[in-house]
Every structure is written in structure tokens, then in C-alpha cells.
mmCIF file of C-alpha atoms in Angstrom:
data_model
loop_
_atom_site.group_PDB
_atom_site.id
_atom_site.type_symbol
_atom_site.label_atom_id
_atom_site.label_comp_id
_atom_site.label_asym_id
_atom_site.label_seq_id
_atom_site.Cartn_x
_atom_site.Cartn_y
_atom_site.Cartn_z
ATOM 1 C CA UNK A 10 112.423 94.914 115.445
ATOM 2 C CA UNK A 11 112.573 93.102 117.829
ATOM 3 C CA UNK A 12 109.246 93.511 119.044
ATOM 4 C CA UNK A 13 107.690 93.197 115.605
ATOM 5 C CA UNK A 14 110.086 89.958 115.368
ATOM 6 C CA UNK A 15 111.715 90.934 112.226
ATOM 7 C CA UNK A 16 114.459 88.601 111.602
ATOM 8 C CA UNK A 17 115.721 86.806 108.282
ATOM 9 C CA UNK A 18 114.939 83.148 108.989
ATOM 10 C CA UNK A 19 111.149 84.187 109.467
ATOM 11 C CA UNK A 20 110.974 86.876 106.032
ATOM 12 C CA UNK A 21 114.351 86.438 104.778
ATOM 13 C CA UNK A 22 117.137 88.696 104.092
ATOM 14 C CA UNK A 23 115.746 90.529 101.622
ATOM 15 C CA UNK A 24 112.545 91.424 103.522
ATOM 16 C CA UNK A 25 114.070 91.859 106.141
ATOM 17 C CA UNK A 26 116.032 94.419 105.630
ATOM 18 C CA UNK A 27 113.069 95.719 104.145
ATOM 19 C CA UNK A 28 111.460 96.384 106.970
ATOM 20 C CA UNK A 29 114.263 97.597 108.899
ATOM 21 C CA UNK A 30 115.210 99.916 106.729
ATOM 22 C CA UNK A 31 111.831 101.105 106.899
ATOM 23 C CA UNK A 32 111.866 101.603 110.863
ATOM 24 C CA UNK A 33 115.366 103.455 110.180
ATOM 25 C CA UNK A 34 114.173 105.601 108.020
ATOM 26 C CA UNK A 35 110.844 106.422 109.706
ATOM 27 C CA UNK A 36 112.554 107.448 112.731
ATOM 28 C CA UNK A 37 115.379 109.503 110.977
ATOM 29 C CA UNK A 38 112.518 111.523 109.835
ATOM 30 C CA UNK A 39 111.032 111.383 113.520
ATOM 31 C CA UNK A 40 107.410 110.129 112.073
ATOM 32 C CA UNK A 41 105.024 109.411 114.587
ATOM 33 C CA UNK A 42 104.140 106.588 116.622
ATOM 34 C CA UNK A 43 100.199 106.165 114.819
ATOM 35 C CA UNK A 44 101.135 107.059 111.363
ATOM 36 C CA UNK A 45 103.912 103.840 111.738
ATOM 37 C CA UNK A 46 101.528 101.800 113.070
ATOM 38 C CA UNK A 47 98.943 102.891 110.710
ATOM 39 C CA UNK A 48 101.867 102.447 107.876
ATOM 40 C CA UNK A 49 102.063 98.654 109.642
ATOM 41 C CA UNK A 50 98.458 97.668 109.758
ATOM 42 C CA UNK A 51 97.661 98.749 106.347
ATOM 43 C CA UNK A 52 100.482 97.614 104.437
ATOM 44 C CA UNK A 53 100.340 96.113 101.060
ATOM 45 C CA UNK A 54 102.237 95.121 98.136
ATOM 46 C CA UNK A 55 105.864 93.385 97.774
ATOM 47 C CA UNK A 56 107.784 92.448 101.103
ATOM 48 C CA UNK A 57 110.635 93.479 99.533
ATOM 49 C CA UNK A 58 110.317 97.167 98.137
ATOM 50 C CA UNK A 59 107.565 97.941 100.825
ATOM 51 C CA UNK A 60 108.726 96.999 103.827
ATOM 52 C CA UNK A 61 105.787 97.011 106.392
ATOM 53 C CA UNK A 62 104.203 94.463 104.160
ATOM 54 C CA UNK A 63 106.719 91.803 105.931
ATOM 55 C CA UNK A 64 104.521 92.895 109.572
ATOM 56 C CA UNK A 65 102.279 89.952 107.256
ATOM 57 C CA UNK A 66 104.851 87.871 106.620
ATOM 58 C CA UNK A 67 106.332 87.131 110.533
ATOM 59 C CA UNK A 68 102.405 86.794 111.631
ATOM 60 C CA UNK A 69 100.793 85.061 108.258
ATOM 61 C CA UNK A 70 97.102 84.129 109.678
ATOM 62 C CA UNK A 71 94.460 86.003 111.660
ATOM 63 C CA UNK A 72 95.216 84.197 115.012
ATOM 64 C CA UNK A 73 98.931 84.789 115.025
ATOM 65 C CA UNK A 74 98.550 88.388 114.047
ATOM 66 C CA UNK A 75 95.420 89.092 116.577
ATOM 67 C CA UNK A 76 98.059 88.083 119.305
ATOM 68 C CA UNK A 77 100.337 89.908 117.311
ATOM 69 C CA UNK A 78 98.703 93.494 117.291
ATOM 70 C CA UNK A 79 97.544 93.506 120.219
ATOM 71 C CA UNK A 80 100.046 92.681 122.462
ATOM 72 C CA UNK A 81 102.141 95.071 120.500
ATOM 73 C CA UNK A 82 100.544 97.688 120.058
ATOM 74 C CA UNK A 83 97.726 97.135 122.946
ATOM 75 C CA UNK A 84 99.315 95.969 125.606
ATOM 76 C CA UNK A 85 96.664 93.384 125.732
ATOM 77 C CA UNK A 86 97.814 89.406 125.836
ATOM 78 C CA UNK A 87 94.743 87.583 123.739
ATOM 79 C CA UNK A 88 96.376 83.975 123.832
ATOM 80 C CA UNK A 89 94.131 82.173 126.397
ATOM 81 C CA UNK A 90 91.257 83.940 124.514
ATOM 82 C CA UNK A 91 91.796 81.884 121.678
ATOM 83 C CA UNK A 92 89.918 78.805 124.059
ATOM 84 C CA UNK A 93 88.529 80.587 126.644
ATOM 85 C CA UNK A 94 87.189 83.501 128.236
ATOM 86 C CA UNK A 95 90.351 85.624 129.873
ATOM 87 C CA UNK A 96 90.428 85.088 133.262
ATOM 88 C CA UNK A 97 92.083 88.322 134.433
ATOM 89 C CA UNK A 98 90.379 91.194 131.549
ATOM 90 C CA UNK A 99 87.424 91.633 130.637
ATOM 91 C CA UNK A 100 87.561 90.493 126.929
ATOM 92 C CA UNK A 101 85.789 87.223 126.178
ATOM 93 C CA UNK A 102 86.907 84.510 123.065
ATOM 94 C CA UNK A 103 84.258 85.935 121.134
ATOM 95 C CA UNK A 104 86.243 89.383 121.247
ATOM 96 C CA UNK A 105 89.112 87.543 119.768
ATOM 97 C CA UNK A 106 87.580 85.865 117.806
ATOM 98 C CA UNK A 107 86.094 89.450 115.988
ATOM 99 C CA UNK A 108 89.184 90.889 116.551
ATOM 100 C CA UNK A 109 90.541 88.433 114.337
ATOM 101 C CA UNK A 110 87.899 89.590 111.637
ATOM 102 C CA UNK A 111 89.901 92.464 110.812
ATOM 103 C CA UNK A 112 92.882 90.389 109.516
ATOM 104 C CA UNK A 113 90.367 87.568 107.435
ATOM 105 C CA UNK A 114 90.945 89.304 104.453
ATOM 106 C CA UNK A 115 94.733 89.250 104.026
ATOM 107 C CA UNK A 116 96.480 87.420 101.718
ATOM 108 C CA UNK A 117 99.321 86.901 99.398
ATOM 109 C CA UNK A 118 100.651 85.615 96.438
ATOM 110 C CA UNK A 119 104.100 85.069 94.779
ATOM 111 C CA UNK A 120 106.035 87.581 92.495
ATOM 112 C CA UNK A 121 108.605 86.413 89.806
ATOM 113 C CA UNK A 122 109.364 90.204 89.853
ATOM 114 C CA UNK A 123 112.886 89.671 91.127
ATOM 115 C CA UNK A 124 113.388 86.323 90.067
ATOM 116 C CA UNK A 125 112.174 82.760 89.856
ATOM 117 C CA UNK A 126 113.940 82.486 92.927
ATOM 118 C CA UNK A 127 113.292 85.983 94.845
ATOM 119 C CA UNK A 128 110.783 85.105 96.791
ATOM 120 C CA UNK A 129 109.318 87.689 96.790
ATOM 121 C CA UNK A 130 105.579 87.450 98.195
ATOM 122 C CA UNK A 131 103.007 90.391 97.974
ATOM 123 C CA UNK A 132 100.241 91.469 100.583
ATOM 124 C CA UNK A 133 96.516 91.876 99.106
ATOM 125 C CA UNK A 134 93.714 92.566 100.545
ATOM 126 C CA UNK A 135 91.153 89.183 99.276
ATOM 127 C CA UNK A 136 88.020 90.416 98.212
ATOM 128 C CA UNK A 137 86.204 87.104 100.978
ATOM 129 C CA UNK A 138 87.519 85.943 104.050
ATOM 130 C CA UNK A 139 85.776 85.500 107.567
ATOM 131 C CA UNK A 140 86.368 84.526 111.482
ATOM 132 C CA UNK A 141 83.713 81.959 112.817
ATOM 133 C CA UNK A 142 84.070 81.643 116.411
ATOM 134 C CA UNK A 143 84.817 77.565 116.637
ATOM 135 C CA UNK A 144 82.370 77.073 119.562
ATOM 136 C CA UNK A 145 79.490 78.778 117.873
ATOM 137 C CA UNK A 146 80.404 78.777 114.269
ATOM 138 C CA UNK A 147 78.803 82.310 114.084
ATOM 139 C CA UNK A 148 80.357 84.316 111.291
ATOM 140 C CA UNK A 149 81.791 87.476 113.455
ATOM 141 C CA UNK A 150 81.799 91.136 111.742
ATOM 142 C CA UNK A 151 84.757 92.937 112.417
ATOM 143 C CA UNK A 152 84.999 94.921 116.151
ATOM 144 C CA UNK A 153 87.739 96.092 117.639
ATOM 145 C CA UNK A 154 88.422 95.276 121.760
ATOM 146 C CA UNK A 155 85.074 95.818 123.726
ATOM 147 C CA UNK A 156 83.853 98.299 120.644
ATOM 148 C CA UNK A 157 81.138 98.039 118.348
ATOM 149 C CA UNK A 158 81.780 95.866 114.855
ATOM 150 C CA UNK A 159 82.416 98.056 111.811
ATOM 151 C CA UNK A 160 80.916 97.665 108.071
ATOM 152 C CA UNK A 161 82.424 94.374 107.151
ATOM 153 C CA UNK A 162 82.545 95.561 103.971
ATOM 154 C CA UNK A 163 85.128 98.455 104.268
ATOM 155 C CA UNK A 164 89.118 98.303 103.891
ATOM 156 C CA UNK A 165 88.916 96.305 107.550
ATOM 157 C CA UNK A 166 93.049 96.574 108.492
ATOM 158 C CA UNK A 167 92.133 100.762 107.493
ATOM 159 C CA UNK A 168 89.098 100.279 109.580
ATOM 160 C CA UNK A 169 91.427 99.319 112.461
ATOM 161 C CA UNK A 170 94.329 101.674 112.067
ATOM 162 C CA UNK A 171 91.218 103.628 112.391
ATOM 163 C CA UNK A 172 90.414 102.470 115.744
ATOM 164 C CA UNK A 173 93.835 101.470 116.497
ATOM 165 C CA UNK A 174 95.138 105.436 116.894
ATOM 166 C CA UNK A 175 92.303 107.624 117.806
ATOM 167 C CA UNK A 176 92.533 109.617 121.003
ATOM 168 C CA UNK A 177 90.375 107.509 122.598
ATOM 169 C CA UNK A 178 91.304 103.819 122.223
ATOM 170 C CA UNK A 179 91.936 103.352 125.681
ATOM 171 C CA UNK A 180 95.128 100.966 125.219
ATOM 172 C CA UNK A 181 97.082 102.653 122.408
ATOM 173 C CA UNK A 182 98.522 105.514 124.313
ATOM 174 C CA UNK A 183 98.834 103.217 128.246
ATOM 175 C CA UNK A 184 100.774 100.678 125.839
ATOM 176 C CA UNK A 185 103.415 103.628 124.716
ATOM 177 C CA UNK A 186 103.717 104.774 127.907
ATOM 178 C CA UNK A 187 104.464 101.700 129.536
ATOM 179 C CA UNK A 188 107.148 100.555 127.028
ATOM 180 C CA UNK A 189 109.033 103.797 126.935
ATOM 181 C CA UNK A 190 108.608 104.039 131.233
ATOM 182 C CA UNK A 191 109.903 100.224 131.036
ATOM 183 C CA UNK A 192 112.859 100.993 128.513
ATOM 184 C CA UNK A 193 113.521 104.560 131.198
ATOM 185 C CA UNK A 194 113.391 102.634 134.083
ATOM 186 C CA UNK A 195 113.908 99.359 133.226
ATOM 187 C CA UNK A 196 110.065 97.601 134.366
ATOM 188 C CA UNK A 197 107.414 98.866 132.819
ATOM 189 C CA UNK A 198 104.286 100.597 135.573
ATOM 190 C CA UNK A 199 102.597 96.943 134.657
ATOM 191 C CA UNK A 200 105.013 94.330 133.559
ATOM 192 C CA UNK A 201 104.007 90.629 132.521
#
């Protein structure tokens, strides 16, 4: 919850408890980490009854989702690529905005299922939405970091979840190993 930045100020009391209870249940069931991440990335529906959907309220636009997802699940900080090429990594501004395209079609709408003052939000996939490179204006297809573009007509978040949790992803397992090592030893193998 702390890494995801779940708190009642950002997502409300009911959203925070929905996410907290979902995470608690996932750990009680000994759900594999790749399934937890897949459920977070592909979540949709009510933020009150589907805890993972709150991930898209905590970070609510393609750029924030890009930065949170890359740091949380890949161990890569992409913030500086928003304005320029990364100074220490082989990542470019194009990589940043092509990755952001995975989240360009995430939408939300209010719901009154829990009453007019419930402030429930429903997360959904919109049929349109693109991300353009800020310097060239070119619309970028959704592309994993250092990977090949995916079909822009496919469910983009499902494609991202497939890539994130794939066995040949060079970032996912290393990131988790580093986080666990830091938890156990007080400092990660790679420490910011």
C-alpha cells in the first residue's frame, strides 16, 4: 500500500479500504506477484468494490501512470525522460511517451451506485485516446521500454500486463529481487 501510495486523502476512505482489503486478501491467498501486478494494471470497474481500480485514481493521467508503473514494477525512474533523454540510461523521451500510450485510453466516470454523496468512480477503457510526442507531435503507438510497439487496437493494458510479467522482461524480476533485498538488508543492490 505504501509503494502504491494508497491513502484516504488521495482515493477516499472507501477506496483506500477497498485497495487495502484486496492486497491483504491477495497476500493471504499467497497470490503470485505477477498476478497481483496483472490485476492492478488491468483493473476496471468500481473503485469501491474492486480495490485494484484505485490504482487509476492514485495516478490519474497517462504521465503519472507511466512514472508510477515504471518505478513500482520495473525499478526505472522515467521522470526525467518527460522533458529530455535519460542522462544515465539508454531511455529516450520517445520511450517515455510510447510507454504512456498504454494508459491513454484509461477513463473514469462518476457513479451513484453508493448514493449521490458516495463519490464512487468507475474505471473503464475508452475507445479512443492517444499520446503524442511533445516535440514532434507524432502520435506514438504503445510500446514497452526498449521493446516493439504493440497493436494499438488491442486492449493496451492487457498487452502491458503481458509484457510486464513475461519471463523475458529484463526489469520485472530484477526490480522485485532488489526490493526484497533492500527490505531484508536495509539497502538494495541498486539504491537510488
